PDB file of N, CA and C in Angstrom:
ATOM      1  N   MET A  27      85.213  24.193 -60.257  1.00  0.00           N
ATOM      2  CA  MET A  27      85.318  22.312 -59.894  1.00  0.00           C
ATOM      3  C   MET A  27      86.927  21.689 -59.651  1.00  0.00           C
ATOM      4  N   LYS A  28      86.958  21.643 -58.863  1.00  0.00           N
ATOM      5  CA  LYS A  28      88.675  20.037 -58.653  1.00  0.00           C
ATOM      6  C   LYS A  28      88.726  19.372 -59.316  1.00  0.00           C
ATOM      7  N   ARG A  29      89.922  20.068 -59.539  1.00  0.00           N
ATOM      8  CA  ARG A  29      91.016  19.798 -61.167  1.00  0.00           C
ATOM      9  C   ARG A  29      91.797  18.333 -60.226  1.00  0.00           C
ATOM     10  N   GLU A  30      91.616  17.206 -61.631  1.00  0.00           N
ATOM     11  CA  GLU A  30      92.044  15.436 -60.649  1.00  0.00           C
ATOM     12  C   GLU A  30      93.262  15.440 -60.879  1.00  0.00           C
ATOM     13  N   LEU A  31      94.461  15.352 -60.940  1.00  0.00           N
ATOM     14  CA  LEU A  31      95.300  14.984 -61.291  1.00  0.00           C
ATOM     15  C   LEU A  31      96.598  13.587 -61.908  1.00  0.00           C
ATOM     16  N   TYR A  32      96.897  13.607 -62.886  1.00  0.00           N
ATOM     17  CA  TYR A  32      96.466  12.051 -63.382  1.00  0.00           C
ATOM     18  C   TYR A  32      98.593  11.521 -63.638  1.00  0.00           C
ATOM     19  N   THR A  33      98.715  10.249 -63.078  1.00  0.00           N
ATOM     20  CA  THR A  33     100.413  10.068 -63.297  1.00  0.00           C
ATOM     21  C   THR A  33     100.625  10.390 -65.095  1.00  0.00           C
ATOM     22  N   TRP A  34     101.388   9.853 -65.602  1.00  0.00           N
ATOM     23  CA  TRP A  34     101.393   9.884 -66.557  1.00  0.00           C
ATOM     24  C   TRP A  34     101.596   8.126 -66.908  1.00  0.00           C
ATOM     25  N   LYS A  35     101.985   7.666 -66.305  1.00  0.00           N
ATOM     26  CA  LYS A  35     101.652   6.043 -65.745  1.00  0.00           C
ATOM     27  C   LYS A  35      99.940   5.765 -65.988  1.00  0.00           C
ATOM     28  N   GLN A  36      98.791   6.776 -65.305  1.00  0.00           N
ATOM     29  CA  GLN A  36      97.681   6.866 -65.549  1.00  0.00           C
ATOM     30  C   GLN A  36      96.741   7.066 -66.851  1.00  0.00           C
ATOM     31  N   VAL A  37      97.842   7.875 -66.937  1.00  0.00           N
ATOM     32  CA  VAL A  37      97.151   8.585 -68.786  1.00  0.00           C
ATOM     33  C   VAL A  37      97.541   7.554 -69.408  1.00  0.00           C
ATOM     34  N   GLU A  38      98.981   6.428 -69.335  1.00  0.00           N
ATOM     35  CA  GLU A  38      98.516   5.461 -70.486  1.00  0.00           C
ATOM     36  C   GLU A  38      98.173   5.001 -70.371  1.00  0.00           C
ATOM     37  N   SER A  39      97.790   4.458 -69.452  1.00  0.00           N
ATOM     38  CA  SER A  39      97.138   2.926 -69.456  1.00  0.00           C
ATOM     39  C   SER A  39      95.619   3.632 -70.388  1.00  0.00           C
ATOM     40  N   TYR A  40      95.467   4.702 -70.316  1.00  0.00           N
ATOM     41  CA  TYR A  40      93.897   5.638 -70.055  1.00  0.00           C
ATOM     42  C   TYR A  40      93.645   4.911 -71.211  1.00  0.00           C
ATOM     43  N   SER A  41      94.837   5.843 -72.424  1.00  0.00           N
ATOM     44  CA  SER A  41      95.080   5.574 -73.796  1.00  0.00           C
ATOM     45  C   SER A  41      95.135   3.648 -74.146  1.00  0.00           C
ATOM     46  N   ILE A  42      95.713   2.915 -73.680  1.00  0.00           N
ATOM     47  CA  ILE A  42      95.392   2.085 -74.103  1.00  0.00           C
ATOM     48  C   ILE A  42      94.697   1.389 -73.813  1.00  0.00           C
ATOM     49  N   ILE A  43      93.569   1.423 -73.005  1.00  0.00           N
ATOM     50  CA  ILE A  43      91.684   0.938 -73.001  1.00  0.00           C
ATOM     51  C   ILE A  43      91.584   1.355 -73.906  1.00  0.00           C
ATOM     52  N   ALA A  44      91.478   2.896 -74.437  1.00  0.00           N
ATOM     53  CA  ALA A  44      90.276   3.291 -75.210  1.00  0.00           C
ATOM     54  C   ALA A  44      91.381   3.052 -76.491  1.00  0.00           C
ATOM     55  N   ILE A  45      92.326   2.499 -76.739  1.00  0.00           N
ATOM     56  CA  ILE A  45      92.569   2.632 -78.151  1.00  0.00           C
ATOM     57  C   ILE A  45      92.684   0.805 -77.783  1.00  0.00           C
ATOM     58  N   TYR A  46      92.460  -0.443 -77.041  1.00  0.00           N
ATOM     59  CA  TYR A  46      91.798  -1.127 -77.995  1.00  0.00           C
ATOM     60  C   TYR A  46      90.427  -1.285 -78.264  1.00  0.00           C
ATOM     61  N   ASN A  47      89.481  -0.130 -76.833  1.00  0.00           N
ATOM     62  CA  ASN A  47      88.463  -0.058 -77.185  1.00  0.00           C
ATOM     63  C   ASN A  47      87.766   0.309 -78.733  1.00  0.00           C
ATOM     64  N   LEU A  48      88.603   0.930 -79.788  1.00  0.00           N
ATOM     65  CA  LEU A  48      88.343   1.661 -80.472  1.00  0.00           C
ATOM     66  C   LEU A  48      89.093   0.377 -81.506  1.00  0.00           C
ATOM     67  N   LEU A  49      89.587  -0.379 -81.773  1.00  0.00           N
ATOM     68  CA  LEU A  49      90.174  -1.485 -82.925  1.00  0.00           C
ATOM     69  C   LEU A  49      89.427  -2.412 -82.796  1.00  0.00           C
ATOM     70  N   ASN A  50      88.807  -2.669 -80.727  1.00  0.00           N
ATOM     71  CA  ASN A  50      87.554  -3.644 -80.995  1.00  0.00           C
ATOM     72  C   ASN A  50      86.479  -3.684 -81.517  1.00  0.00           C
ATOM     73  N   SER A  51      86.476  -2.596 -82.361  1.00  0.00           N
ATOM     74  CA  SER A  51      84.809  -2.170 -81.702  1.00  0.00           C
ATOM     75  C   SER A  51      84.392  -1.766 -83.627  1.00  0.00           C
ATOM     76  N   ALA A  52      83.490  -1.244 -84.252  1.00  0.00           N
ATOM     77  CA  ALA A  52      83.084  -1.760 -85.674  1.00  0.00           C
ATOM     78  C   ALA A  52      83.778   0.170 -86.427  1.00  0.00           C
ATOM     79  N   ASN A  53      83.649   0.698 -85.639  1.00  0.00           N
ATOM     80  CA  ASN A  53      84.828   2.185 -85.542  1.00  0.00           C
ATOM     81  C   ASN A  53      85.745   2.241 -86.242  1.00  0.00           C
ATOM     82  N   GLU A  54      85.587   3.420 -86.842  1.00  0.00           N
ATOM     83  CA  GLU A  54      87.109   3.290 -87.934  1.00  0.00           C
ATOM     84  C   GLU A  54      88.108   4.343 -86.828  1.00  0.00           C
ATOM     85  N   VAL A  55      89.197   4.021 -87.140  1.00  0.00           N
ATOM     86  CA  VAL A  55      89.836   4.553 -86.135  1.00  0.00           C
ATOM     87  C   VAL A  55      90.677   6.327 -86.986  1.00  0.00           C
ATOM     88  N   THR A  56      90.266   6.979 -85.907  1.00  0.00           N
ATOM     89  CA  THR A  56      90.150   8.578 -86.364  1.00  0.00           C
ATOM     90  C   THR A  56      90.177   9.371 -85.172  1.00  0.00           C
ATOM     91  N   LEU A  57      90.602  10.597 -84.969  1.00  0.00           N
ATOM     92  CA  LEU A  57      90.674  10.539 -83.945  1.00  0.00           C
ATOM     93  C   LEU A  57      89.269  11.253 -83.240  1.00  0.00           C
ATOM     94  N   LYS A  58      88.637  11.537 -84.316  1.00  0.00           N
ATOM     95  CA  LYS A  58      86.673  11.669 -83.049  1.00  0.00           C
ATOM     96  C   LYS A  58      86.891  10.907 -81.731  1.00  0.00           C
ATOM     97  N   ASN A  59      86.548   9.241 -83.307  1.00  0.00           N
ATOM     98  CA  ASN A  59      86.492   8.343 -82.292  1.00  0.00           C
ATOM     99  C   ASN A  59      87.061   7.474 -81.649  1.00  0.00           C
ATOM    100  N   MET A  60      88.887   8.104 -81.350  1.00  0.00           N
ATOM    101  CA  MET A  60      89.902   7.470 -80.201  1.00  0.00           C
ATOM    102  C   MET A  60      89.382   9.610 -78.835  1.00  0.00           C
ATOM    103  N   LYS A  61      88.754  10.016 -78.713  1.00  0.00           N
ATOM    104  CA  LYS A  61      87.847  10.679 -78.446  1.00  0.00           C
ATOM    105  C   LYS A  61      87.286  10.203 -77.600  1.00  0.00           C
ATOM    106  N   MET A  62      85.720   9.817 -78.321  1.00  0.00           N
ATOM    107  CA  MET A  62      84.927   9.042 -78.494  1.00  0.00           C
ATOM    108  C   MET A  62      84.833   7.998 -77.155  1.00  0.00           C
ATOM    109  N   CYS A  63      86.073   6.882 -77.672  1.00  0.00           N
ATOM    110  CA  CYS A  63      86.090   6.236 -76.496  1.00  0.00           C
ATOM    111  C   CYS A  63      87.194   6.482 -74.685  1.00  0.00           C
ATOM    112  N   ILE A  64      88.071   7.619 -75.252  1.00  0.00           N
ATOM    113  CA  ILE A  64      88.457   7.695 -73.830  1.00  0.00           C
ATOM    114  C   ILE A  64      87.530   8.847 -73.097  1.00  0.00           C
ATOM    115  N   GLU A  65      86.556   9.492 -72.907  1.00  0.00           N
ATOM    116  CA  GLU A  65      85.367   9.983 -72.342  1.00  0.00           C
ATOM    117  C   GLU A  65      85.282   9.702 -70.908  1.00  0.00           C
ATOM    118  N   PRO A  66      84.625   7.953 -71.676  1.00  0.00           N
ATOM    119  CA  PRO A  66      83.616   7.363 -70.350  1.00  0.00           C
ATOM    120  C   PRO A  66      84.763   6.424 -69.206  1.00  0.00           C
ATOM    121  N   LEU A  67      85.970   7.096 -69.604  1.00  0.00           N
ATOM    122  CA  LEU A  67      86.888   5.847 -69.311  1.00  0.00           C
ATOM    123  C   LEU A  67      87.611   6.662 -68.011  1.00  0.00           C
ATOM    124  N   CYS A  68      87.258   7.254 -67.458  1.00  0.00           N
ATOM    125  CA  CYS A  68      87.290   8.024 -66.438  1.00  0.00           C
ATOM    126  C   CYS A  68      85.947   7.515 -65.453  1.00  0.00           C
ATOM    127  N   THR A  69      85.422   7.337 -65.871  1.00  0.00           N
ATOM    128  CA  THR A  69      84.165   6.756 -64.826  1.00  0.00           C
ATOM    129  C   THR A  69      83.230   5.164 -64.819  1.00  0.00           C
ATOM    130  N   LEU A  70      84.590   4.940 -65.864  1.00  0.00           N
ATOM    131  CA  LEU A  70      84.217   3.420 -65.544  1.00  0.00           C
ATOM    132  C   LEU A  70      85.258   2.657 -65.236  1.00  0.00           C
ATOM    133  N   TYR A  71      86.017   3.399 -64.675  1.00  0.00           N
ATOM    134  CA  TYR A  71      87.742   2.662 -64.432  1.00  0.00           C
ATOM    135  C   TYR A  71      88.471   3.948 -63.055  1.00  0.00           C
ATOM    136  N   LYS A  72      88.939   3.514 -61.958  1.00  0.00           N
ATOM    137  CA  LYS A  72      89.577   4.831 -60.866  1.00  0.00           C
ATOM    138  C   LYS A  72      90.459   4.254 -61.302  1.00  0.00           C
ATOM    139  N   LYS A  73      91.415   5.585 -60.959  1.00  0.00           N
ATOM    140  CA  LYS A  73      93.501   5.217 -61.965  1.00  0.00           C
ATOM    141  C   LYS A  73      93.861   4.260 -61.854  1.00  0.00           C
ATOM    142  N   ASP A  74      93.214   3.684 -60.680  1.00  0.00           N
ATOM    143  CA  ASP A  74      94.485   2.228 -59.705  1.00  0.00           C
ATOM    144  C   ASP A  74      93.632   1.041 -61.084  1.00  0.00           C
ATOM    145  N   GLU A  75      92.256   1.247 -60.717  1.00  0.00           N
ATOM    146  CA  GLU A  75      92.266   0.325 -61.587  1.00  0.00           C
ATOM    147  C   GLU A  75      92.308   0.650 -63.419  1.00  0.00           C
ATOM    148  N   ALA A  76      92.798   1.272 -63.407  1.00  0.00           N
ATOM    149  CA  ALA A  76      93.800   1.479 -65.019  1.00  0.00           C
ATOM    150  C   ALA A  76      94.601   0.907 -65.299  1.00  0.00           C
ATOM    151  N   VAL A  77      95.225   1.322 -64.943  1.00  0.00           N
ATOM    152  CA  VAL A  77      96.870   0.759 -64.520  1.00  0.00           C
ATOM    153  C   VAL A  77      96.687  -0.509 -64.645  1.00  0.00           C
ATOM    154  N   LYS A  78      95.559  -1.342 -64.233  1.00  0.00           N
ATOM    155  CA  LYS A  78      95.904  -3.035 -63.759  1.00  0.00           C
ATOM    156  C   LYS A  78      95.295  -3.550 -64.731  1.00  0.00           C
ATOM    157  N   TYR A  79      93.736  -2.987 -65.394  1.00  0.00           N
ATOM    158  CA  TYR A  79      93.692  -2.977 -66.831  1.00  0.00           C
ATOM    159  C   TYR A  79      94.236  -3.216 -68.345  1.00  0.00           C
ATOM    160  N   ALA A  80      95.257  -1.599 -68.026  1.00  0.00           N
ATOM    161  CA  ALA A  80      95.906  -1.711 -69.125  1.00  0.00           C
ATOM    162  C   ALA A  80      97.431  -2.560 -69.253  1.00  0.00           C
ATOM    163  N   ASN A  81      97.592  -2.869 -68.025  1.00  0.00           N
ATOM    164  CA  ASN A  81      98.683  -4.500 -68.036  1.00  0.00           C
ATOM    165  C   ASN A  81      98.373  -5.614 -68.733  1.00  0.00           C
ATOM    166  N   LYS A  82      97.072  -5.626 -68.380  1.00  0.00           N
ATOM    167  CA  LYS A  82      95.530  -6.888 -68.495  1.00  0.00           C
ATOM    168  C   LYS A  82      95.935  -7.589 -69.949  1.00  0.00           C
ATOM    169  N   LEU A  83      95.902  -6.298 -70.208  1.00  0.00           N
ATOM    170  CA  LEU A  83      95.162  -5.649 -72.313  1.00  0.00           C
ATOM    171  C   LEU A  83      97.049  -6.436 -73.371  1.00  0.00           C
ATOM    172  N   ILE A  84      98.139  -6.042 -71.669  1.00  0.00           N
ATOM    173  CA  ILE A  84      98.974  -5.261 -72.802  1.00  0.00           C
ATOM    174  C   ILE A  84      99.624  -7.090 -72.025  1.00  0.00           C
ATOM    175  N   LYS A  85      98.990  -7.578 -71.860  1.00  0.00           N
ATOM    176  CA  LYS A  85     100.144  -9.229 -71.891  1.00  0.00           C
ATOM    177  C   LYS A  85      98.944 -10.163 -71.762  1.00  0.00           C
ATOM    178  N   ASN A  86      97.934 -10.266 -73.138  1.00  0.00           N
ATOM    179  CA  ASN A  86      97.359 -10.589 -73.704  1.00  0.00           C
ATOM    180  C   ASN A  86      97.098 -10.208 -74.922  1.00  0.00           C
TER     181      ASN A  86
END
């Protein structure tokens, strides 16, 4: 399987989206729930879309 490389900005963006989703869910903020929120993001958002969406979340 080919390894996919991410820039720090992309990693940060995926983390921001995951934290936002977790804080706006009924789930408790735990590392297990954080991992659950991060895992599907790479299939939901392309790298450049994640950066744009994270910036949008920060502005709001």
